[in-house]
Structure formats: C-alpha cells, structure tokens
Coordinates of C-alpha atoms and ligand atoms in Angstrom, one line a residue:
M168 CA 147.5 124.4 45.7
K169 CA 148.9 127.8 44.6
S170 CA 151.3 126.5 42.0
W171 CA 149.4 123.5 40.6
A172 CA 146.3 123.7 38.5
G173 CA 145.2 120.6 40.5
R174 CA 143.9 119.1 37.3
I175 CA 145.0 116.0 35.3
L176 CA 143.5 115.5 31.8
R177 CA 142.4 111.9 31.6
V178 CA 142.3 110.6 28.0
N179 CA 140.6 107.3 27.1
L180 CA 141.7 106.6 23.6
S181 CA 139.5 103.5 23.1
K182 CA 136.4 105.4 24.0
K183 CA 137.6 108.7 22.5
K184 CA 136.7 110.4 25.8
T185 CA 138.4 112.9 28.0
G186 CA 137.7 114.0 31.5
V187 CA 139.3 116.0 34.3
Q188 CA 140.6 114.4 37.5
E189 CA 141.2 116.9 40.3
F190 CA 143.8 116.4 42.9
D191 CA 144.3 118.1 46.3
S192 CA 147.3 119.6 48.0
D193 CA 148.0 116.4 49.9
F194 CA 148.7 114.6 46.6
A195 CA 150.6 117.6 45.3
L196 CA 152.9 117.9 48.4
T197 CA 153.4 114.2 48.7
W198 CA 154.6 113.7 45.0
L199 CA 155.4 117.3 43.9
G200 CA 155.2 116.7 40.1
G201 CA 156.9 115.1 37.2
R202 CA 158.5 111.8 38.2
G203 CA 156.6 111.8 41.5
F204 CA 153.2 112.1 39.8
A205 CA 154.1 109.5 37.1
A206 CA 155.4 106.9 39.6
K207 CA 152.3 107.3 41.8
I208 CA 149.9 107.0 38.8
L209 CA 151.7 104.0 37.3
W210 CA 151.9 102.2 40.6
D211 CA 148.2 102.7 41.3
E212 CA 146.9 102.0 37.8
V213 CA 149.1 99.5 36.0
K214 CA 148.5 96.0 37.3
P215 CA 151.7 93.9 37.6
G216 CA 152.2 91.7 34.5
T217 CA 150.5 94.1 32.2
D218 CA 151.9 94.0 28.7
A219 CA 153.5 97.3 28.1
F220 CA 151.9 97.5 24.7
S221 CA 148.4 96.6 25.9
P222 CA 145.7 99.3 26.2
E223 CA 145.9 98.8 30.0
N224 CA 149.3 100.4 30.2
R225 CA 149.3 104.1 31.0
L226 CA 151.2 106.9 29.2
V227 CA 151.8 109.8 31.6
M228 CA 153.0 113.3 30.6
A229 CA 153.6 115.3 33.7
T230 CA 154.9 118.8 34.7
G231 CA 155.9 120.2 38.0
P232 CA 155.0 123.3 40.1
L233 CA 157.6 125.5 38.4
T234 CA 157.2 124.2 34.8
G235 CA 156.8 126.9 32.2
A236 CA 157.4 129.9 34.5
S237 CA 159.9 132.6 33.4
L238 CA 162.8 131.1 35.3
P239 CA 165.9 129.3 34.2
S240 CA 165.3 126.2 32.1
S241 CA 161.8 125.4 33.3
G242 CA 160.5 124.0 30.0
K243 CA 160.7 120.3 30.5
L244 CA 158.0 117.6 30.3
L245 CA 158.3 114.2 31.9
V246 CA 156.9 111.2 29.9
A247 CA 156.5 107.8 31.6
A248 CA 155.0 104.4 31.2
K249 CA 155.7 100.8 32.0
S250 CA 158.6 100.1 29.8
P251 CA 158.4 97.6 27.0
L252 CA 162.2 97.5 26.9
T253 CA 162.9 96.7 30.6
G254 CA 159.5 95.5 31.9
G255 CA 159.9 98.0 34.7
Y256 CA 159.3 101.7 35.4
G257 CA 160.4 103.9 32.5
D258 CA 160.6 107.7 32.0
G259 CA 162.4 110.5 30.3
N260 CA 162.2 114.3 30.0
I261 CA 161.8 116.5 27.0
G262 CA 162.4 120.2 26.4
T263 CA 159.2 121.3 24.7
W264 CA 156.6 124.1 24.4
A265 CA 154.0 121.4 25.0
C266 CA 154.7 121.6 28.7
V267 CA 154.3 125.4 28.8
M268 CA 151.1 125.1 26.9
M269 CA 149.8 122.2 29.1
R270 CA 150.2 124.5 32.1
K271 CA 148.6 127.5 30.4
A272 CA 145.7 125.2 29.3
G273 CA 145.2 124.5 33.0
Y274 CA 146.6 121.0 33.5
D275 CA 149.5 119.6 35.4
A276 CA 149.5 116.3 33.6
F277 CA 147.9 114.2 30.9
V278 CA 147.2 110.4 31.4
F279 CA 146.4 108.3 28.4
E280 CA 144.8 104.8 28.6
G281 CA 143.2 102.5 26.1
K282 CA 144.1 102.3 22.4
A283 CA 142.7 104.4 19.6
E284 CA 140.9 102.5 16.9
R285 CA 143.0 104.2 14.2
P286 CA 146.0 106.6 14.2
T287 CA 145.0 109.7 16.2
I288 CA 146.3 113.1 17.2
L289 CA 144.9 114.6 20.4
K290 CA 144.4 118.4 20.1
V291 CA 143.9 120.3 23.3
E292 CA 143.0 123.9 23.4
D293 CA 142.3 125.1 26.9
N294 CA 139.2 123.2 28.0
K295 CA 138.5 121.9 24.5
T296 CA 139.8 118.5 23.4
E297 CA 139.5 116.9 20.0
F298 CA 140.6 113.5 18.5
L299 CA 141.9 114.1 15.0
D300 CA 142.4 111.5 12.4
A301 CA 146.2 111.0 11.9
K302 CA 146.1 108.7 8.9
E303 CA 147.9 111.2 6.7
Y304 CA 150.7 111.6 9.3
W305 CA 151.2 107.9 10.1
T306 CA 154.6 106.8 8.7
R307 CA 155.7 110.5 8.4
G308 CA 158.7 111.8 10.2
V309 CA 158.1 113.6 13.5
F310 CA 159.8 116.8 12.3
E311 CA 157.3 117.2 9.4
T312 CA 154.4 116.2 11.6
E313 CA 155.2 118.9 14.1
K314 CA 155.8 121.5 11.4
D315 CA 152.5 120.7 9.8
L316 CA 150.5 120.9 13.0
K317 CA 152.1 124.2 13.9
K318 CA 151.2 125.5 10.4
Q319 CA 147.6 124.5 11.0
Y320 CA 147.2 125.5 14.6
G321 CA 149.7 128.3 15.0
D322 CA 153.3 128.6 15.9
V323 CA 152.7 128.8 19.6
T324 CA 151.2 125.3 19.6
G325 CA 153.3 122.8 21.7
V326 CA 153.6 119.5 20.0
V327 CA 155.1 116.1 21.1
G328 CA 155.0 113.2 18.8
I329 CA 156.4 109.9 17.6
G330 CA 158.1 108.9 14.4
R331 CA 158.0 105.5 12.6
A332 CA 160.0 103.8 15.3
G333 CA 157.2 104.5 17.8
E334 CA 154.7 103.4 15.3
N335 CA 156.6 100.1 14.7
K336 CA 157.0 99.6 18.5
V337 CA 160.8 99.7 18.5
K338 CA 161.5 99.1 22.2
Y339 CA 163.7 102.2 22.6
A340 CA 161.5 104.5 20.5
N341 CA 161.1 107.9 22.2
V342 CA 158.9 110.9 22.2
V343 CA 160.2 113.9 20.2
S344 CA 159.6 117.6 20.0
Q345 CA 161.2 120.7 18.4
E346 CA 163.2 118.8 15.8
G347 CA 165.7 117.0 18.1
R348 CA 164.5 117.1 21.7
G349 CA 163.7 113.5 22.5
G350 CA 162.9 111.8 25.8
G351 CA 161.6 108.5 27.1
R352 CA 164.4 106.2 26.1
P353 CA 162.9 103.1 27.7
G354 CA 160.4 102.9 24.9
I355 CA 157.8 105.5 25.9
G356 CA 157.4 106.4 22.2
A357 CA 156.6 102.8 21.5
V358 CA 153.9 102.8 24.2
M359 CA 152.5 105.9 22.5
G360 CA 152.6 104.1 19.2
S361 CA 150.9 101.0 20.6
K362 CA 148.1 103.3 21.6
N363 CA 147.9 104.6 18.0
L364 CA 148.7 108.1 19.3
K365 CA 150.8 109.9 16.7
A366 CA 151.0 113.3 18.4
V367 CA 149.6 115.7 21.0
A368 CA 149.1 119.3 20.1
I369 CA 148.4 121.7 22.9
K370 CA 147.5 125.4 23.1
G371 CA 146.8 127.2 26.3
T372 CA 145.9 130.8 26.8
G373 CA 145.5 131.0 30.6
E374 CA 147.9 132.3 33.3
L375 CA 150.3 130.0 35.0
P376 CA 149.3 129.4 38.6
A377 CA 151.5 130.9 41.3
D378 CA 151.1 132.4 44.8
N379 CA 153.2 135.5 43.9
M380 CA 153.8 135.7 40.2
T381 CA 155.4 139.2 40.5
E382 CA 158.0 137.8 42.9
L383 CA 158.5 134.7 40.9
K384 CA 159.1 136.7 37.7
K385 CA 161.5 139.0 39.6
L386 CA 163.4 136.0 41.0
G387 CA 163.4 134.4 37.5
L388 CA 165.0 137.5 36.0
E389 CA 167.7 137.6 38.7
G390 CA 168.3 133.9 38.0
Y391 CA 168.8 134.5 34.3
K392 CA 171.2 137.3 35.0
E393 CA 173.1 135.2 37.5
I394 CA 173.6 132.5 34.9
L395 CA 174.9 135.0 32.4
S396 CA 177.5 136.2 34.9
K397 CA 178.9 132.7 35.5
P398 CA 182.5 132.3 34.3
S399 CA 181.8 129.1 32.4
Y400 CA 178.8 130.5 30.6
K401 CA 180.5 131.7 27.4
F402 CA 182.3 128.4 26.8
W403 CA 179.1 126.5 27.5
K404 CA 177.3 128.4 24.8
R405 CA 180.1 127.6 22.4
Q406 CA 180.2 123.9 23.0
G407 CA 177.5 122.8 25.4
T408 CA 178.0 119.2 26.5
V409 CA 180.2 118.4 23.4
S410 CA 183.3 119.5 25.3
T411 CA 182.9 116.4 27.4
I412 CA 184.3 114.4 24.4
E413 CA 187.8 115.8 25.1
W414 CA 187.3 115.3 28.9
S415 CA 186.2 111.7 28.5
Q416 CA 189.1 111.0 26.1
E417 CA 191.6 112.5 28.5
N418 CA 190.2 110.4 31.3
S419 CA 189.8 107.1 29.5
V420 CA 186.0 107.0 29.8
L421 CA 184.9 107.6 26.2
P422 CA 182.9 104.6 25.1
T423 CA 184.7 103.2 22.1
C424 CA 183.8 100.1 19.9
N425 CA 181.0 98.8 22.2
Y426 CA 182.7 100.0 25.4
K427 CA 185.8 97.8 24.8
E428 CA 188.0 100.9 25.4
G429 CA 187.8 104.3 27.0
V430 CA 189.9 106.1 24.3
F431 CA 189.2 106.6 20.6
D432 CA 191.9 107.3 18.1
E433 CA 189.8 109.8 16.2
A434 CA 188.4 111.6 19.3
D435 CA 189.7 115.0 18.1
A436 CA 187.7 114.7 14.9
I437 CA 184.4 114.4 16.9
G438 CA 185.2 116.7 19.8
G439 CA 184.0 120.2 20.8
F440 CA 186.6 122.2 18.9
T441 CA 185.9 120.3 15.6
M442 CA 182.2 120.7 16.2
E443 CA 182.7 124.5 16.5
K444 CA 184.2 124.6 13.0
F445 CA 180.9 123.3 11.6
K446 CA 178.5 124.9 14.0
I447 CA 175.8 127.0 12.4
G448 CA 173.7 127.8 15.5
N449 CA 172.2 126.8 18.9
R450 CA 168.8 125.3 19.7
G451 CA 167.3 124.6 23.1
C452 CA 164.4 124.1 25.4
P453 CA 161.8 126.8 26.3
Q454 CA 162.7 129.3 29.1
C455 CA 166.4 128.5 28.8
N456 CA 169.1 131.1 28.4
M457 CA 171.9 128.6 28.1
T458 CA 170.6 126.7 25.1
C459 CA 172.9 123.7 24.5
G460 CA 171.8 122.0 21.3
N461 CA 174.7 122.6 18.8
I462 CA 173.5 122.6 15.2
I463 CA 175.7 121.5 12.3
N464 CA 174.7 120.5 8.8
D465 CA 174.9 116.8 8.1
T466 CA 176.2 115.0 5.0
D467 CA 172.9 115.9 3.2
G468 CA 173.2 119.6 4.2
E469 CA 170.4 119.2 6.7
P470 CA 170.6 120.6 10.3
S471 CA 171.2 118.2 13.1
E472 CA 171.3 118.9 16.8
L473 CA 174.4 117.4 18.5
D474 CA 175.3 116.8 22.1
Y475 CA 177.8 114.7 23.9
E476 CA 175.7 111.6 24.2
N477 CA 174.6 111.3 20.6
I478 CA 178.1 112.0 19.2
T479 CA 179.6 109.4 21.4
L480 CA 177.2 106.6 20.9
L481 CA 176.8 107.2 17.1
G482 CA 180.5 108.0 16.9
S483 CA 183.3 106.5 19.0
N484 CA 181.1 103.6 20.2
I485 CA 180.6 102.4 16.6
G486 CA 184.1 103.4 15.5
L487 CA 183.0 106.4 13.4
G488 CA 185.2 109.5 13.5
D489 CA 183.3 111.8 11.1
L490 CA 181.1 114.5 12.7
K491 CA 179.0 115.1 9.6
K492 CA 178.2 111.5 9.2
I493 CA 177.4 111.2 12.9
A494 CA 175.1 114.3 12.5
H495 CA 173.3 112.5 9.7
L496 CA 172.7 109.3 11.8
N497 CA 171.6 111.6 14.7
R498 CA 169.1 113.5 12.5
I499 CA 167.5 110.4 11.1
C500 CA 167.2 108.8 14.5
D501 CA 165.5 112.0 15.8
D502 CA 163.1 112.2 12.9
Y503 CA 162.3 108.5 13.2
G504 CA 161.8 108.9 16.9
I505 CA 164.4 106.4 18.0
D506 CA 166.7 107.0 20.9
T507 CA 170.2 107.9 19.7
I508 CA 171.9 106.4 22.8
S509 CA 170.3 103.0 22.6
T510 CA 170.6 102.9 18.8
G511 CA 174.4 103.6 19.0
N512 CA 174.7 101.1 21.8
A513 CA 172.8 98.4 19.8
V514 CA 174.7 99.1 16.6
G515 CA 178.1 98.8 18.5
F516 CA 176.9 95.5 19.9
A517 CA 176.0 94.2 16.4
M518 CA 179.4 95.3 15.1
E519 CA 181.1 93.3 17.8
A520 CA 178.8 90.3 17.1
S521 CA 179.9 90.6 13.5
E522 CA 183.5 90.8 14.4
N523 CA 183.1 87.6 16.4
R524 CA 181.1 85.9 13.6
L525 CA 178.0 85.5 15.7
I526 CA 175.8 86.9 12.9
D527 CA 175.9 86.5 9.1
E528 CA 175.9 90.2 8.4
K529 CA 179.3 91.8 7.8
L530 CA 179.3 95.1 9.8
E531 CA 182.7 96.7 10.3
W532 CA 183.5 99.4 12.8
G533 CA 182.8 102.9 11.3
D534 CA 180.9 101.6 8.2
F535 CA 178.6 104.6 7.8
E536 CA 176.6 103.3 4.8
K537 CA 175.9 100.0 6.4
V538 CA 174.9 101.7 9.7
K539 CA 172.6 104.1 7.8
A540 CA 170.8 101.1 6.3
L541 CA 170.7 99.3 9.6
V542 CA 169.1 102.3 11.3
E543 CA 166.4 102.3 8.7
D544 CA 165.7 98.6 9.5
I545 CA 165.8 99.2 13.2
A546 CA 163.3 102.0 12.9
D547 CA 161.0 99.8 10.7
N548 CA 161.5 96.8 13.0
K549 CA 162.3 94.8 9.9
G550 CA 165.1 92.6 8.4
K551 CA 166.8 89.8 10.3
L552 CA 169.3 92.0 12.2
G553 CA 167.2 95.2 12.3
S554 CA 164.2 93.4 13.9
I555 CA 166.4 91.8 16.6
L556 CA 168.2 95.0 17.4
S557 CA 164.9 96.9 17.6
Q558 CA 164.2 94.9 20.8
G559 CA 167.3 96.1 22.6
V560 CA 170.7 94.7 23.4
R561 CA 169.5 92.5 26.2
Y562 CA 167.2 90.6 23.8
A563 CA 169.8 90.6 21.0
S564 CA 172.4 89.1 23.3
E565 CA 170.0 86.3 24.3
K566 CA 169.4 85.7 20.6
F567 CA 173.1 85.7 19.6
G568 CA 174.3 83.7 22.7
H569 CA 177.9 82.5 22.7
G570 CA 178.7 84.6 25.8
S571 CA 177.6 87.9 24.1
Q572 CA 175.6 88.7 27.3
K573 CA 179.0 89.6 28.8
W574 CA 179.4 92.5 26.4
A575 CA 175.7 93.5 26.0
M576 CA 176.0 96.9 27.6
H577 CA 172.8 97.5 29.5
V578 CA 171.5 97.5 33.1
K579 CA 168.0 96.0 33.6
G580 CA 167.5 96.0 29.8
L581 CA 168.2 99.7 29.3
E582 CA 171.3 100.5 27.2
I583 CA 174.1 102.2 29.0
T584 CA 174.7 105.9 28.1
A585 CA 178.0 107.6 27.2
Y586 CA 180.5 106.7 30.0
D587 CA 182.8 103.7 30.0
C588 CA 183.2 102.4 33.5
H589 CA 186.2 100.1 33.4
T590 CA 187.9 102.5 35.8
T591 CA 185.0 104.3 37.6
P592 CA 183.2 102.2 40.2
A593 CA 181.0 104.9 41.4
M594 CA 179.7 105.8 37.9
A595 CA 179.1 102.0 37.4
L596 CA 177.0 102.0 40.6
A597 CA 175.1 105.1 39.5
Y598 CA 174.1 103.1 36.4
G599 CA 173.4 100.0 38.4
T600 CA 171.0 101.9 40.7
A601 CA 169.3 104.4 38.4
A602 CA 165.6 104.5 38.5
S603 CA 164.8 103.3 35.0
G604 CA 167.9 101.3 34.1
A605 CA 171.3 102.5 32.9
H606 CA 171.0 106.3 32.6
H607 CA 173.3 109.0 33.8
K608 CA 170.6 111.5 34.5
D609 CA 170.0 110.2 38.1
A610 CA 173.6 110.5 39.3
W611 CA 176.3 111.8 36.9
V612 CA 179.0 111.1 39.5
I613 CA 181.9 110.6 37.2
S614 CA 183.4 114.1 37.1
W615 CA 183.4 114.1 40.9
E616 CA 184.8 110.6 41.0
V617 CA 187.7 111.3 38.7
K618 CA 188.8 114.2 41.0
Y619 CA 188.1 112.2 44.2
G620 CA 190.1 109.2 43.1
R621 CA 188.7 106.5 40.9
E622 CA 190.4 103.5 42.4
S623 CA 188.5 103.5 45.7
Y624 CA 185.1 101.8 46.4
D625 CA 184.5 103.6 49.7
E626 CA 181.5 105.0 51.6
A627 CA 182.0 108.6 50.3
K628 CA 181.2 107.4 46.8
V629 CA 177.9 105.7 47.9
D630 CA 177.0 108.9 49.8
K631 CA 177.7 111.0 46.7
I632 CA 175.5 108.8 44.5
I633 CA 172.6 109.1 46.9
E634 CA 173.1 112.8 47.2
L635 CA 173.1 113.2 43.4
Q636 CA 170.1 110.9 43.0
R637 CA 168.2 113.1 45.4
L638 CA 169.0 116.1 43.4
R639 CA 169.2 115.0 39.8
G640 CA 166.9 112.0 39.8
G641 CA 164.9 113.6 42.6
M642 CA 164.5 117.4 42.7
F643 CA 165.0 118.2 39.0
E644 CA 162.8 115.3 37.8
L645 CA 160.1 116.2 40.3
L646 CA 160.1 119.9 39.4
T647 CA 160.8 119.0 35.7
T648 CA 163.3 121.8 35.4
C649 CA 166.6 121.2 33.7
R650 CA 169.5 120.3 36.0
L651 CA 172.2 121.7 33.6
P652 CA 172.3 125.3 35.0
W653 CA 173.4 123.8 38.3
V654 CA 175.6 121.1 36.9
E655 CA 177.3 123.0 34.1
V656 CA 177.6 126.7 35.1
G657 CA 177.2 126.4 38.9
F658 CA 173.7 128.0 39.3
E659 CA 173.3 127.6 43.0
L660 CA 170.8 125.1 44.4
D661 CA 169.4 127.6 47.0
W662 CA 167.6 129.3 44.1
Y663 CA 165.1 126.5 43.9
P664 CA 163.6 126.8 47.4
R665 CA 163.3 130.5 46.7
F666 CA 161.5 129.9 43.4
L667 CA 159.2 127.4 45.2
K668 CA 158.4 129.9 48.0
A669 CA 157.2 132.4 45.5
A670 CA 155.3 129.8 43.5
L671 CA 153.8 127.8 46.3
G672 CA 153.4 130.5 49.0
R673 CA 155.1 128.2 51.5
E674 CA 158.6 127.0 52.5
L675 CA 159.8 123.8 50.9
T676 CA 163.4 123.2 51.9
L677 CA 165.9 121.0 50.0
E678 CA 165.5 118.5 52.8
D679 CA 161.7 118.4 52.3
I680 CA 162.3 117.8 48.6
F681 CA 164.8 115.0 49.3
T682 CA 162.2 113.2 51.4
I683 CA 159.8 113.3 48.4
A684 CA 162.7 112.1 46.2
D685 CA 163.4 109.2 48.5
R686 CA 159.7 108.4 48.6
T687 CA 159.6 108.4 44.8
Y688 CA 162.7 106.2 44.5
A689 CA 161.1 103.7 46.9
L690 CA 157.9 103.7 45.0
I691 CA 159.7 103.2 41.7
R692 CA 161.7 100.3 43.2
A693 CA 158.4 98.8 44.4
F694 CA 157.1 99.0 40.9
W695 CA 160.1 97.1 39.5
V696 CA 159.9 94.5 42.3
R697 CA 156.2 94.0 41.9
E698 CA 156.7 93.3 38.2
Y699 CA 159.6 90.9 38.7
G700 CA 158.3 89.2 41.9
E701 CA 160.5 86.4 43.2
R702 CA 162.8 86.8 40.2
W703 CA 164.0 90.1 41.7
S704 CA 167.4 90.1 43.4
S705 CA 170.5 92.3 43.7
A706 CA 171.6 90.8 40.3
M707 CA 169.1 93.3 38.8
D708 CA 171.5 96.1 39.8
M709 CA 174.6 94.4 38.3
I710 CA 176.6 96.0 35.6
P711 CA 177.8 94.3 32.4
A712 CA 180.5 91.7 33.0
R713 CA 182.8 93.4 30.4
W714 CA 183.7 96.1 32.9
Y715 CA 185.0 93.6 35.5
S716 CA 186.3 90.9 33.3
D717 CA 188.0 92.5 30.2
P718 CA 190.6 95.1 31.1
L719 CA 191.2 98.2 28.9
T720 CA 193.8 97.4 26.3
K721 CA 194.6 101.0 25.3
G722 CA 195.4 104.4 26.7
P723 CA 197.0 105.6 30.0
L724 CA 194.8 103.2 32.0
K725 CA 195.5 100.1 30.0
G726 CA 195.1 97.0 32.0
V727 CA 192.5 98.5 34.5
K728 CA 189.1 96.9 35.1
L729 CA 186.6 96.9 37.9
D730 CA 186.6 94.6 40.9
K731 CA 183.3 92.7 40.9
T732 CA 183.4 91.8 44.6
K733 CA 184.1 95.3 45.6
Y734 CA 181.3 96.5 43.4
E735 CA 178.9 94.1 45.1
T736 CA 180.1 95.3 48.6
M737 CA 179.5 98.9 47.5
L738 CA 176.0 97.9 46.2
Q739 CA 175.1 96.4 49.6
L740 CA 176.3 99.6 51.4
Y741 CA 174.1 101.6 49.0
Y742 CA 171.1 99.4 49.9
K743 CA 171.8 99.8 53.6
K744 CA 172.0 103.5 53.4
R745 CA 168.7 103.6 51.4
G746 CA 167.0 101.4 54.0
W747 CA 166.6 98.5 51.5
D748 CA 167.4 94.9 52.2
N749 CA 170.2 92.8 50.7
R750 CA 168.1 92.1 47.6
G751 CA 167.6 95.9 47.0
I752 CA 164.0 96.0 48.2
P753 CA 162.9 98.7 50.6
T754 CA 162.1 97.3 54.1
K755 CA 158.7 97.6 55.7
S756 CA 160.1 100.3 58.1
T757 CA 161.6 102.3 55.2
F758 CA 158.2 102.2 53.4
S759 CA 156.5 103.2 56.6
R760 CA 159.0 106.1 57.3
L761 CA 158.2 107.5 53.8
G762 CA 154.4 107.2 54.3
L763 CA 154.1 104.2 52.0
D764 CA 152.5 101.6 54.3
D765 CA 149.9 100.8 51.6
V766 CA 152.7 100.1 49.1
A767 CA 154.4 97.7 51.5
N768 CA 151.1 96.0 52.1
E769 CA 150.5 95.4 48.4
L770 CA 154.1 94.5 47.6
S771 CA 154.1 91.9 50.4
G772 CA 151.5 90.0 48.3
H773 CA 154.3 89.6 45.7
V774 CA 157.5 89.1 47.6
Q775 CA 158.4 88.6 51.3
L776 CA 159.4 92.0 52.7
S777 CA 162.1 92.4 55.4
A778 CA 161.0 94.2 58.6
Ligands
SF4_614 S1 170.5 123.6 29.3 FE1 170.1 122.5 27.4 S2 168.8 120.7 28.0 FE2 168.8 122.2 29.7 S3 167.0 123.4 29.3 FE3 168.7 124.5 28.3 S4 168.7 123.8 26.2 FE4 167.4 122.3 27.4

C-alpha cells in the first residue's frame, strides 16, 4: 500500500454526511486506480436499471498510484458514473489541481451518492469536510465559480465543477476545471448536476504516499529532461494537437459537414499554422512540461483553449472555417460545462437535418450566429431544437426519423470524436469497441493505420487495437497519467514500470498492467451487458451506416467507403481475441481467468453466458 492512501472519501449528499472507506492492497493491486477503481465501484454499487439521474447513481472521482507526483503529466483525475447519454458505463479524465490536492489530503478517490437538498459545494481540507450552500453559484459559469472559490480558499485549491449544462442535465454535460479542461463526455457533469453538486474544492497539505519518494523525484526529473530532449518537442509546444488538422486533411479523415466528407475546403484557415498566428499562450494540466492547450482570443477578445478535437467538431464538422468564431463557441461550451465534441457533432447533425428539411429550423452550414444561439439553447435544455439536441444525436435521430439514424454519428449513444472513418476500418473498430462509446482515447489507431495500409481488414489491425486499448484505455486510464508524452513525443513506455517500482516498492511489469487493463475492460463490458440484458448484441458495437453506405464525394479518396461485412468479420475476430462470445460478451472462462467469477455469476442472472 506504499503508493495509495488506501482511503476513499464517501459522500452522502442526501444525508450531508461523509465518511472514510479504507481499502487494502488486494483491492489496490487488482484494480490499480482511476478507471479500475471506478468500474469496480460502479459495478458493485449501481443496480442495473438505475436511472442515471437518480440519487442511487454513483459519481466517482478517482486517481491512481502516480497521480500528482513530480513526474511527467501525472495531474489527471478520472470522473465516472452510469451515463445518462448511453445507459452504460461512462467516464472521462480531466487535468486538474483537484487530483493533486485529493492525494495530498490523503484520499485516492471520492464517491458521491444521494442528492443534496439544495445546490451544494463540497469543500475538503485534509480531514475536514464541509457542505457549502451553492445558491449564489447556481446558473453561474464554471470559470467564474472556480475563480471565486480560489479567491476565497486560496490559489492552491483544486476545483472541479459544472456549468449550467450540468445543472440542466444536458446529457453530454461534463466536469470542468482550470478554464477549459473538461472531462466526462458521457454526461458525468449532468450526473453531478442531478445530485445538486455544483463544485468540489479540495485543499491538501500532506505528503504524497510513495515507497521511495527520493527515487521517484529523481526519476521524474530525468523523465522531464528526456521529454525536453525529444526532437518533436519544440513543434509540439508550438501547435500541440492542432497540427492534426493538416494531417487529417491530407489523409481525408477530417470530419466535415457531419462526417459526410474527410476534407474541408477551408482546412488551412483552421489549421495549426493559422492558429499560431493568433496564439497568445499555452495552458495545461498540472505536472506537465509539454502543456498542449493553445490559447487564442475569440471574437469577444476572451481567451479560449483550443485543441484538435474542439476545432474540428466546432469547425469543419459544422462547415465553419473561422478560428476566432470556433474559439468563441469553444469558450462558451467550456464555461457552460458542455462537451465540445458532442456539441459540434449534434449541431452538425441538426444542420444536415435542416438541409434535408426534417426540422422547421433553418440552419445552414457555417452559420455562426445561429450556432451561438443554438448552443445557448442546448446548454439550457430549452427551445424545440435545443432541448432535443441536449439529449444527444441518438435521441435526436429517433425524433427526426426519416432515415436520419443512418447519419447520426455515434456508437452506443456517445457521439463520435474527430476522425472520419469512411476509409479507416481499424479506427472505426476502435470507436466500435471503446469502453464508454465512440471515443478515440482508448485506441487512437488511425495514424498507425494510415501508414500500415488503410484498405485491409486483417488480423494485425485487431491486434493493434487491443494493444492500444491495453495501453491507452488501460494503463494510462488506470494510472490517470496523460498518454500524450508517449503518443506525441515518444516518451518511452518503460519509464512507467520504473516510476511504479519507486512508488510501490515492488515490480509491476507492463504485462501485469495489461492483465489489470483486460480485467477492467471485461468488467466494464459486464456493466453494459447487465444494463442492456437480452437487448445486448454485437449490433451495440456497430458504427454509423453512413461510413459503409455513403462513399466520400470529395478529395483524393473520393468514392471510398467501408465494407460492412468485412467490418463485422473484424469485430468477430476482436471478440475472439478478447475471449468474448459472438455477441461481444466475455465468456465464463474469460471472467474466470481474470479473477471475475463473481461477476460471471451475477451476470448470468441477466443473460446466458457462454462457457
Ligand atoms: S500533454 Fe496536454 S493533456 Fe497531457 S497532461 Fe500535458 S497539458 Fe494535459
């Protein structure tokens, strides 16, 4: 237990009570942290069929054994709950001082249950907890809320909070910190809002736990130096993820006009080099020396933090080729606590619905003023169109009908992120099999796939997806450290077992971590299947029909689309390699191999399991 406090703060909002739950090294080594802790807690405590907005849902905020230490990019917090958007497992990670402070206050995780009688802020100062009246903050932006709390309690206070989208239970409301670092796309902010919890403010003064802190600090320092020496570091600091715009355009995967196309006529106007002309600074997560948030002033002269995903979804995907306008939409989404990716996806869907006259509203591609007004309505869950879109594109497509389900760009109800997959079957499968619905964070396989050869549907692609899921959706989400040093500047993976040795006082190899990752994936799958019961089938892992029925009409790959049958064959191979049956459900022997016999027993009360 050298690197965990072994303590979870339990918060009952209905009773205004807190308590400490201790856990032992068995629990710690079985689930490691972050996503592992969250999956285990949600599986154990959220009964199937629970309304995501009921007091019985749990909101988990979890760290890992390296969180907050002075080593590269360790300042991430995982937030999770049963998702109101998908009805399954949902999580996300946020760069925030709140996770550093949580660890310094002597906790590895917070778990919230119940519902506060009135808007509340939880203040935690080491062992002291306080429920504060949040009446004056309710309806206020999350930026202002955080600033005000820091003014009152000191700059070192870590704050995570929600904006009005969370308060209004927009189903893709997220949790926000540090003016632009948001996480929990599948509506974790809405779950927080349903509990009347506006924010959590944390201050800790203790030492971080570690077996050998001197060695950990020494390794951390070497790690930071190593990152600085990487050839791609300088360019990364200039553009961060924004340079991916040019890459995606060159490779015909830049989502354009609701993923109709993979190229955008105005890509140069929103790309990395244009962004550099407007750039006024960088922002980033704690403990990171490759800070990747690019700040530019928006149309109102206010700073907005841009990255590849928010530019693409609020830019090319809605036909908007003006970076300052995109920055404005991005800033209001962040301040309202609404996920920029899902918002851009939903607005693009509405624009196509308008083009096809499925809705009364006239909403043309790139119409900034109309989008601004629509984002207000979405965040307030109001107006005819805004209130429909605030429920996500799956719901909107059921409402609009007329075949719009074919171009509702989601998997399992979670809106697809910023890669068009007409020409990339492996990336499509990565979306199809990600833990919480269509998210690239589990397996960003597309850059490898483009080099490998995008036309094939072979075994190497399935292997690569599983490898990446073990690392990105696995190791980094369990440790809650940022994956980008490894992905973007080539910070070698063998640093992590070395960090863990110093922190834990014992060896934990990459293979050991992959086993925990597989266990966590199987448990998350079980959570989904238990919720959906007999309605669960491999169709849950299918991708939008647009990608295999409407070929691209522009760019060098004009005419290309996916092959549905080959995708399904690749999906079945993925299941086989995971030890899941042809419905995508782990078999009894797979559960057993991962030490999850109890999970298999319970799940067999909901669906028939294969041997
Ligand atoms: S690389 Fe970017 S996302 Fe990762 S920790 Fe640093 S600032 Fe945060």
